[in-house]
PDB file of C-alpha atoms in Angstrom:
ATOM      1  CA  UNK L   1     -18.541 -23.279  14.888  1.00  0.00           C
ATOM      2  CA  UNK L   2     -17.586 -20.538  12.504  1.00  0.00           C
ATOM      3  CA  UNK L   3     -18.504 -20.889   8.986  1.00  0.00           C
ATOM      4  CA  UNK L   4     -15.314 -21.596   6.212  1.00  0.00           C
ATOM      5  CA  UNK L   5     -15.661 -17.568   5.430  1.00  0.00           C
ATOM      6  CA  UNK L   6     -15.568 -15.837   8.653  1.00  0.00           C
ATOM      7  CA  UNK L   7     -11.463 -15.449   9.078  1.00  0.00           C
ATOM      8  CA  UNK L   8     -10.634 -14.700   5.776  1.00  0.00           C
ATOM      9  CA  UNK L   9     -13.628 -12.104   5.847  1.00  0.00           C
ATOM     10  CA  UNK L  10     -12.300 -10.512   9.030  1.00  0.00           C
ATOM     11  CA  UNK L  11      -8.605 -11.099   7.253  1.00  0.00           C
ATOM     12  CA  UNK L  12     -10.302  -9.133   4.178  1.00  0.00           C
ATOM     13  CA  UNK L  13      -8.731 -12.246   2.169  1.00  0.00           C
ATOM     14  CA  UNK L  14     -11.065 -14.305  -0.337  1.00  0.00           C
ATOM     15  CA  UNK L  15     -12.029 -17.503   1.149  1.00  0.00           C
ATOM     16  CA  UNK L  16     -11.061 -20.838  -1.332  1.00  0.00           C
ATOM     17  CA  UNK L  17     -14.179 -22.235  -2.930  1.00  0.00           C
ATOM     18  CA  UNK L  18     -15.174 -25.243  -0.469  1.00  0.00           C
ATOM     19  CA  UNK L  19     -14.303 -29.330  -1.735  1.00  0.00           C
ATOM     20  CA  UNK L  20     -16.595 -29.766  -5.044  1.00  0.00           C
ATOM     21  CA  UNK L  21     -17.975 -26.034  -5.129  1.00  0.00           C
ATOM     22  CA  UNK L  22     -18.765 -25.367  -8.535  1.00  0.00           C
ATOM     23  CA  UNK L  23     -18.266 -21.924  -9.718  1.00  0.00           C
ATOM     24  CA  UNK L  24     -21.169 -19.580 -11.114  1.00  0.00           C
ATOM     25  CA  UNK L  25     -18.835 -17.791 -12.626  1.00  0.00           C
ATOM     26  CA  UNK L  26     -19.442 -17.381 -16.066  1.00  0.00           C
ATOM     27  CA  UNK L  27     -16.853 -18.504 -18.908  1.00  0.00           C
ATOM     28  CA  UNK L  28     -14.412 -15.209 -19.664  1.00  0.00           C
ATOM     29  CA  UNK L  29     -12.524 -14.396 -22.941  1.00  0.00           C
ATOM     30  CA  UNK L  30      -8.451 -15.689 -22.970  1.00  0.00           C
ATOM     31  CA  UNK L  31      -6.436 -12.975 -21.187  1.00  0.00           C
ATOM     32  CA  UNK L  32      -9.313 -11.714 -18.780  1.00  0.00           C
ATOM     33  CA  UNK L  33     -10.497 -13.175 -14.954  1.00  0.00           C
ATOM     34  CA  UNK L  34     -13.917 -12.731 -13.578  1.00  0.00           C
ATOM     35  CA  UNK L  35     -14.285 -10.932 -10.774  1.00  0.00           C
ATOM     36  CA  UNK L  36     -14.178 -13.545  -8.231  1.00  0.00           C
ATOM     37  CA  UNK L  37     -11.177 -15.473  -9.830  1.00  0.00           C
ATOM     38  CA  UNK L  38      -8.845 -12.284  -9.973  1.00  0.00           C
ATOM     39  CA  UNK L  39      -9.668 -11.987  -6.135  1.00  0.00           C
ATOM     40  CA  UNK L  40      -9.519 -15.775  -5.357  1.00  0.00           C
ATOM     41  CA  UNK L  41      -5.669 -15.177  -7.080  1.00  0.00           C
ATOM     42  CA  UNK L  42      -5.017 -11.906  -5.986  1.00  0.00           C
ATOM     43  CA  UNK L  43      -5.634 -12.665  -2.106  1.00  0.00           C
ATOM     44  CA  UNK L  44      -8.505 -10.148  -1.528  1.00  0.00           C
ATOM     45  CA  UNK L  45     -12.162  -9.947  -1.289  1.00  0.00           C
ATOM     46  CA  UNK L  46     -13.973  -9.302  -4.342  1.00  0.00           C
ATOM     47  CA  UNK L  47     -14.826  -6.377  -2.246  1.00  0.00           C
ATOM     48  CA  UNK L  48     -11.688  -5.309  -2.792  1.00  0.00           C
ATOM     49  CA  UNK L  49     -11.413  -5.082  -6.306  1.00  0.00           C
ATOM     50  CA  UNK L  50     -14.346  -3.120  -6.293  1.00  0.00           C
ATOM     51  CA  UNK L  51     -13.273  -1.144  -4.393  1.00  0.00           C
ATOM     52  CA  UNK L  52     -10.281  -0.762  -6.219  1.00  0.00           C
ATOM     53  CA  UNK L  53     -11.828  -0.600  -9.878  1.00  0.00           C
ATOM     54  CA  UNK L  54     -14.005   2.577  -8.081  1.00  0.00           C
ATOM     55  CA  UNK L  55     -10.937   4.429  -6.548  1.00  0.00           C
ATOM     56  CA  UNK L  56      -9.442   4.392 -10.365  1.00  0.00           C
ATOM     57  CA  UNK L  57      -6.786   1.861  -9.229  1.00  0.00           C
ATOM     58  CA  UNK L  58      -7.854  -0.542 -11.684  1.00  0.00           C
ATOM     59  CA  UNK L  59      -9.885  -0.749 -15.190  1.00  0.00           C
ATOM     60  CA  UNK L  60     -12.299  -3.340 -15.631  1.00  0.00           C
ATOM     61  CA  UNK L  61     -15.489  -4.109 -17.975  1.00  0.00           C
ATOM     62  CA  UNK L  62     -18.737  -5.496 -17.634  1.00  0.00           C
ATOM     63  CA  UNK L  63     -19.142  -8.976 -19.879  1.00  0.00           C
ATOM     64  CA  UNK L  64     -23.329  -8.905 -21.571  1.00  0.00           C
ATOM     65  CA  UNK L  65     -24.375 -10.568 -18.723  1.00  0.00           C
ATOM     66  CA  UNK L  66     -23.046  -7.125 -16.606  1.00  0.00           C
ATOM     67  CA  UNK L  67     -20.560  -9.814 -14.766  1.00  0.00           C
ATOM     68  CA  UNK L  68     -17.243  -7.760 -14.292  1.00  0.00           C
ATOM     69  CA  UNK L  69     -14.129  -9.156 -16.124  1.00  0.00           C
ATOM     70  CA  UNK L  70     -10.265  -8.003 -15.428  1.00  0.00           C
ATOM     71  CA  UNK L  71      -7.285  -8.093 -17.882  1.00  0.00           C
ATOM     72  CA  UNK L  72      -4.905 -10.346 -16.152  1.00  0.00           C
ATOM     73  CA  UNK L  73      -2.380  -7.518 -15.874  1.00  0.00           C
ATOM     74  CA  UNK L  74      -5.096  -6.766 -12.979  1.00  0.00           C
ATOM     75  CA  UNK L  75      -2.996  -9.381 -10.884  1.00  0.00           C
ATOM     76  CA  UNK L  76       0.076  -7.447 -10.705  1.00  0.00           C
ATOM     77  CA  UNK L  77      -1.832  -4.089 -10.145  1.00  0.00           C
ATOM     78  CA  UNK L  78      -3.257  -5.246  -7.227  1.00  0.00           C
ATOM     79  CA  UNK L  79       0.155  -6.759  -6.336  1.00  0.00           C
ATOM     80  CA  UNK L  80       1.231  -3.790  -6.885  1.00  0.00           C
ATOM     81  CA  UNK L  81      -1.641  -1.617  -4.649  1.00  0.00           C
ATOM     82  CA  UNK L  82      -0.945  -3.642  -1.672  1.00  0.00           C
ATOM     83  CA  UNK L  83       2.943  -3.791  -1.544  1.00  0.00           C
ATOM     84  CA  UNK L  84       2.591  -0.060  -1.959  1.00  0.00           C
ATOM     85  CA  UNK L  85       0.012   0.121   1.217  1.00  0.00           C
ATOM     86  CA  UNK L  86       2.207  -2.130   3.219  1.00  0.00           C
ATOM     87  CA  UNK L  87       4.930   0.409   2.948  1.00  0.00           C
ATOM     88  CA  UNK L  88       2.500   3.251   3.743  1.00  0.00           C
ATOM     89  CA  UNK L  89       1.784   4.641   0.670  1.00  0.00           C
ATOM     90  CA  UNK L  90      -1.627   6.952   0.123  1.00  0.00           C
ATOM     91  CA  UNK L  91      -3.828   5.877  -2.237  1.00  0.00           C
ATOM     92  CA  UNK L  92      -3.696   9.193  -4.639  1.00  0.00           C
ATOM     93  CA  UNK L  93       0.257   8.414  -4.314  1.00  0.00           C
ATOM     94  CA  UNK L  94      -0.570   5.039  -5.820  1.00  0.00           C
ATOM     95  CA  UNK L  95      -3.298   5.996  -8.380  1.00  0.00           C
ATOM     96  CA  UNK L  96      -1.010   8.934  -9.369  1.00  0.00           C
ATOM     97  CA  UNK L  97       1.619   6.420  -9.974  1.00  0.00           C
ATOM     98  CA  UNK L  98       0.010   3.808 -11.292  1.00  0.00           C
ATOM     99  CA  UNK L  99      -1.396   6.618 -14.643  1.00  0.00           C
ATOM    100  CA  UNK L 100       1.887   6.610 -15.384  1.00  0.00           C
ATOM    101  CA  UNK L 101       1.572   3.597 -16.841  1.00  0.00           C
ATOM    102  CA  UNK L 102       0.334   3.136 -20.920  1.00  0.00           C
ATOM    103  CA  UNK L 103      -2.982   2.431 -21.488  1.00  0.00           C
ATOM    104  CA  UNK L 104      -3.829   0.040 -23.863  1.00  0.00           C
ATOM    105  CA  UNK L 105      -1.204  -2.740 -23.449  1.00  0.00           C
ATOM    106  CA  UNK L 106       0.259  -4.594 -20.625  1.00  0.00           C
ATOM    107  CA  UNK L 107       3.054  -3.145 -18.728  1.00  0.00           C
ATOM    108  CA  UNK L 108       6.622  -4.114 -19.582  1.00  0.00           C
ATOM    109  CA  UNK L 109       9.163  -4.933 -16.502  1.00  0.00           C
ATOM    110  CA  UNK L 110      10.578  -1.417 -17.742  1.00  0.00           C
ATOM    111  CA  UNK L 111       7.430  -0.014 -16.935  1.00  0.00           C
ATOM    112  CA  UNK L 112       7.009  -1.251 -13.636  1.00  0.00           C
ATOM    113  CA  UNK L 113      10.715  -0.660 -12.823  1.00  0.00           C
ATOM    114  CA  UNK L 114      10.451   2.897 -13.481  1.00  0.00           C
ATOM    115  CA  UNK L 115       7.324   3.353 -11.258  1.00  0.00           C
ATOM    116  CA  UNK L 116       9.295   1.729  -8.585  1.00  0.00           C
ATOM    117  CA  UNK L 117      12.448   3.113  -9.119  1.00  0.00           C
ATOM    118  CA  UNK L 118      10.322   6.747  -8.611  1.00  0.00           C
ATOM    119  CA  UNK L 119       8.830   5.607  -4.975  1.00  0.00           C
ATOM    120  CA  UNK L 120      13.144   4.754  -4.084  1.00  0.00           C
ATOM    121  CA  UNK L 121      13.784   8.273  -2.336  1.00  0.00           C
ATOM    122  CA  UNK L 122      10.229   8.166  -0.256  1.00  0.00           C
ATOM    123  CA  UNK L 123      11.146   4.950   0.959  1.00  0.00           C
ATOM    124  CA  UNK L 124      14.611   5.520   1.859  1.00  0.00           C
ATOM    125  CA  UNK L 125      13.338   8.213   4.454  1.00  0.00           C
ATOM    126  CA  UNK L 126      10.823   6.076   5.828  1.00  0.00           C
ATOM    127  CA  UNK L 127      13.241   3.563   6.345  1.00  0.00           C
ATOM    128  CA  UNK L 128      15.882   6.457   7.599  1.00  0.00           C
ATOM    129  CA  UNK L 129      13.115   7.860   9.608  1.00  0.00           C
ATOM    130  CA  UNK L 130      11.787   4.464  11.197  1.00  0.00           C
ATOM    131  CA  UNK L 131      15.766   3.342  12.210  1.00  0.00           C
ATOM    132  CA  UNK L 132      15.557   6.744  13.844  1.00  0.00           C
ATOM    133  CA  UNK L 133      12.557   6.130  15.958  1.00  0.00           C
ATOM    134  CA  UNK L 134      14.071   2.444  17.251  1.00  0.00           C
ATOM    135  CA  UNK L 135      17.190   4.289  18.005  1.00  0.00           C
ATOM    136  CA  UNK L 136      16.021   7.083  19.727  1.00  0.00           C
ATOM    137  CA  UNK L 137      12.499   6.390  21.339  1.00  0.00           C
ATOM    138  CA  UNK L 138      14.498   5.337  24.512  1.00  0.00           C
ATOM    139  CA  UNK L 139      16.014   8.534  25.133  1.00  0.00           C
ATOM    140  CA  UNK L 140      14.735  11.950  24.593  1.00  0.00           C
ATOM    141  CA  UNK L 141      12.730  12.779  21.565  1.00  0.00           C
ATOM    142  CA  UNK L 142      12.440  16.271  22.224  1.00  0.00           C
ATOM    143  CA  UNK L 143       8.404  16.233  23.306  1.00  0.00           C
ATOM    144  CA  UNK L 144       8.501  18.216  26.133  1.00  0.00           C
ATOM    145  CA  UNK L 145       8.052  16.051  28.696  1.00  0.00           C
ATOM    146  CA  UNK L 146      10.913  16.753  30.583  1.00  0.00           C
ATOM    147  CA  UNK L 147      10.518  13.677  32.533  1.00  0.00           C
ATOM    148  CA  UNK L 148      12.978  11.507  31.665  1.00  0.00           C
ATOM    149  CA  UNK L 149      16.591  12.213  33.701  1.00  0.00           C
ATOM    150  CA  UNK L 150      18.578  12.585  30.416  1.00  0.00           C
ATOM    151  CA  UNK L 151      15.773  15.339  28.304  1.00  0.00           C
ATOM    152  CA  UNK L 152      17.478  18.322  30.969  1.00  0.00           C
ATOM    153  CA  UNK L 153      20.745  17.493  29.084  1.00  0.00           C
ATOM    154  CA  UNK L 154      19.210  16.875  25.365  1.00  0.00           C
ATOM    155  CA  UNK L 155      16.368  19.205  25.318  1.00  0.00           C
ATOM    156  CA  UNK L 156      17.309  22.355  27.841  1.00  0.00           C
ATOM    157  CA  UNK L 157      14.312  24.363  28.547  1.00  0.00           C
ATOM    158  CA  UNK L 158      12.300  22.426  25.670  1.00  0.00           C
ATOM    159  CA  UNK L 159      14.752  24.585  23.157  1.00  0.00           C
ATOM    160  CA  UNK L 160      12.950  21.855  21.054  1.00  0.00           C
ATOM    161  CA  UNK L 161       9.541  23.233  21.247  1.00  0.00           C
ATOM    162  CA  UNK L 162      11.009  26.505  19.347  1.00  0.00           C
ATOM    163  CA  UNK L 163      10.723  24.394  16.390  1.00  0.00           C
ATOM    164  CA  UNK L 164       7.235  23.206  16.940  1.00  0.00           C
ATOM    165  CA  UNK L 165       5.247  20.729  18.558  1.00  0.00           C
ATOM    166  CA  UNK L 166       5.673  16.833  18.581  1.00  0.00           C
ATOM    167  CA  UNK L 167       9.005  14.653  18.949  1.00  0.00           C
ATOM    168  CA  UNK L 168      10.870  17.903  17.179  1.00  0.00           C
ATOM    169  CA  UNK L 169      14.199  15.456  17.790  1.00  0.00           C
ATOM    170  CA  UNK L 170      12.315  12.332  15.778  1.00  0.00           C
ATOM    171  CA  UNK L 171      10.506  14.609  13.180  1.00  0.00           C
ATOM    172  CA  UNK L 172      13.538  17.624  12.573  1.00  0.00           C
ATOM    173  CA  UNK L 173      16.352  15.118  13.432  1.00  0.00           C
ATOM    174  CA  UNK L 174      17.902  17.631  15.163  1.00  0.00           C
ATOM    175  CA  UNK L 175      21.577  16.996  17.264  1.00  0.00           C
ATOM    176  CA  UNK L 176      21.286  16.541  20.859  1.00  0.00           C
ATOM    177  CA  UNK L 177      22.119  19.220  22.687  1.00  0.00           C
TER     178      UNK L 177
END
């Protein structure tokens, strides 16, 4: 039987505390989360935030005890992080983005909007380039197969290839013909 961990480990999603679990956590100032309750909240392993906190995404501090403690702006940060990854988003796109923020007080919604608002064009060509690729990865994409019936019409004599190699008709967007 497979312990209460073992799918939200393989999910990379904190586990809930089992029925009556007490927590060892140690009592944190107003405003801050220990380490394991800003993952139980944030929907990742504590691993995570580690993780996170070592790849500059996030700033956290060590209580006397050397537990780690969060600001509770850490929540939206990590929010943040993986709405950004879900979209495809490189890391050193995020951290760049995310220094853009001020140090030293929470971020406003202006804040935030204006980080987002800069990340608008990339998305829109994702999105433009994805709508592409369902509309066109039926036909030819200009790879050089030559295989399919219609690519003699599309892609004559892999004209496509001129323009380097790859689906030159998914990644240049180039007219059939």
């Amino acid at each position: 039987m497979p312990t209460r961990h073992s799918a939200a480990a393989t999910a990379g999603i904190a586990a809930p505390p089992a029925a009556g679990a007490g927590t060892a956590e140690p009592p944190v100032p107003a405003g801050w989360l220990a380490i394991g309750a800003l993952a139980r909240r944030a929907g990742v392993a504590a691993s995570a935030v580690r993780y996170y906190e070592r790849e500059g995404l996030l700033q956290g501090r060590r209580s006397a005890g050397g537990h780690r403690q969060y600001p509770r702006e850490a929540l939206r940060r990590i929010a943040f992080v993986r709405a950004a990854q879900s979209v495809g988003l490189s890391l050193d796109a995020i951290r760049a983005a995310l220094a853009t923020l001020p140090g030293g007080r929470t971020p406003t919604r202006e804040d935030w909007a204006r980080l987002s608002a800069s990340w608008r064009p990339l998305l829109d060509e994702r999105i433009a380039a994805l709508t592409r690729l369902r509309d066109r990865l039926d036909g030819c994409i200009g790879c050089g197969c030559l295989s399919l019936s219609q690519c003699a019409l599309y892609n004559p004599g892999d004209r496509a290839g001129q323009r380097g190699p790859g689906a030159r008709r998914l990644l240049d967007d180039l007219p059939a013909g």
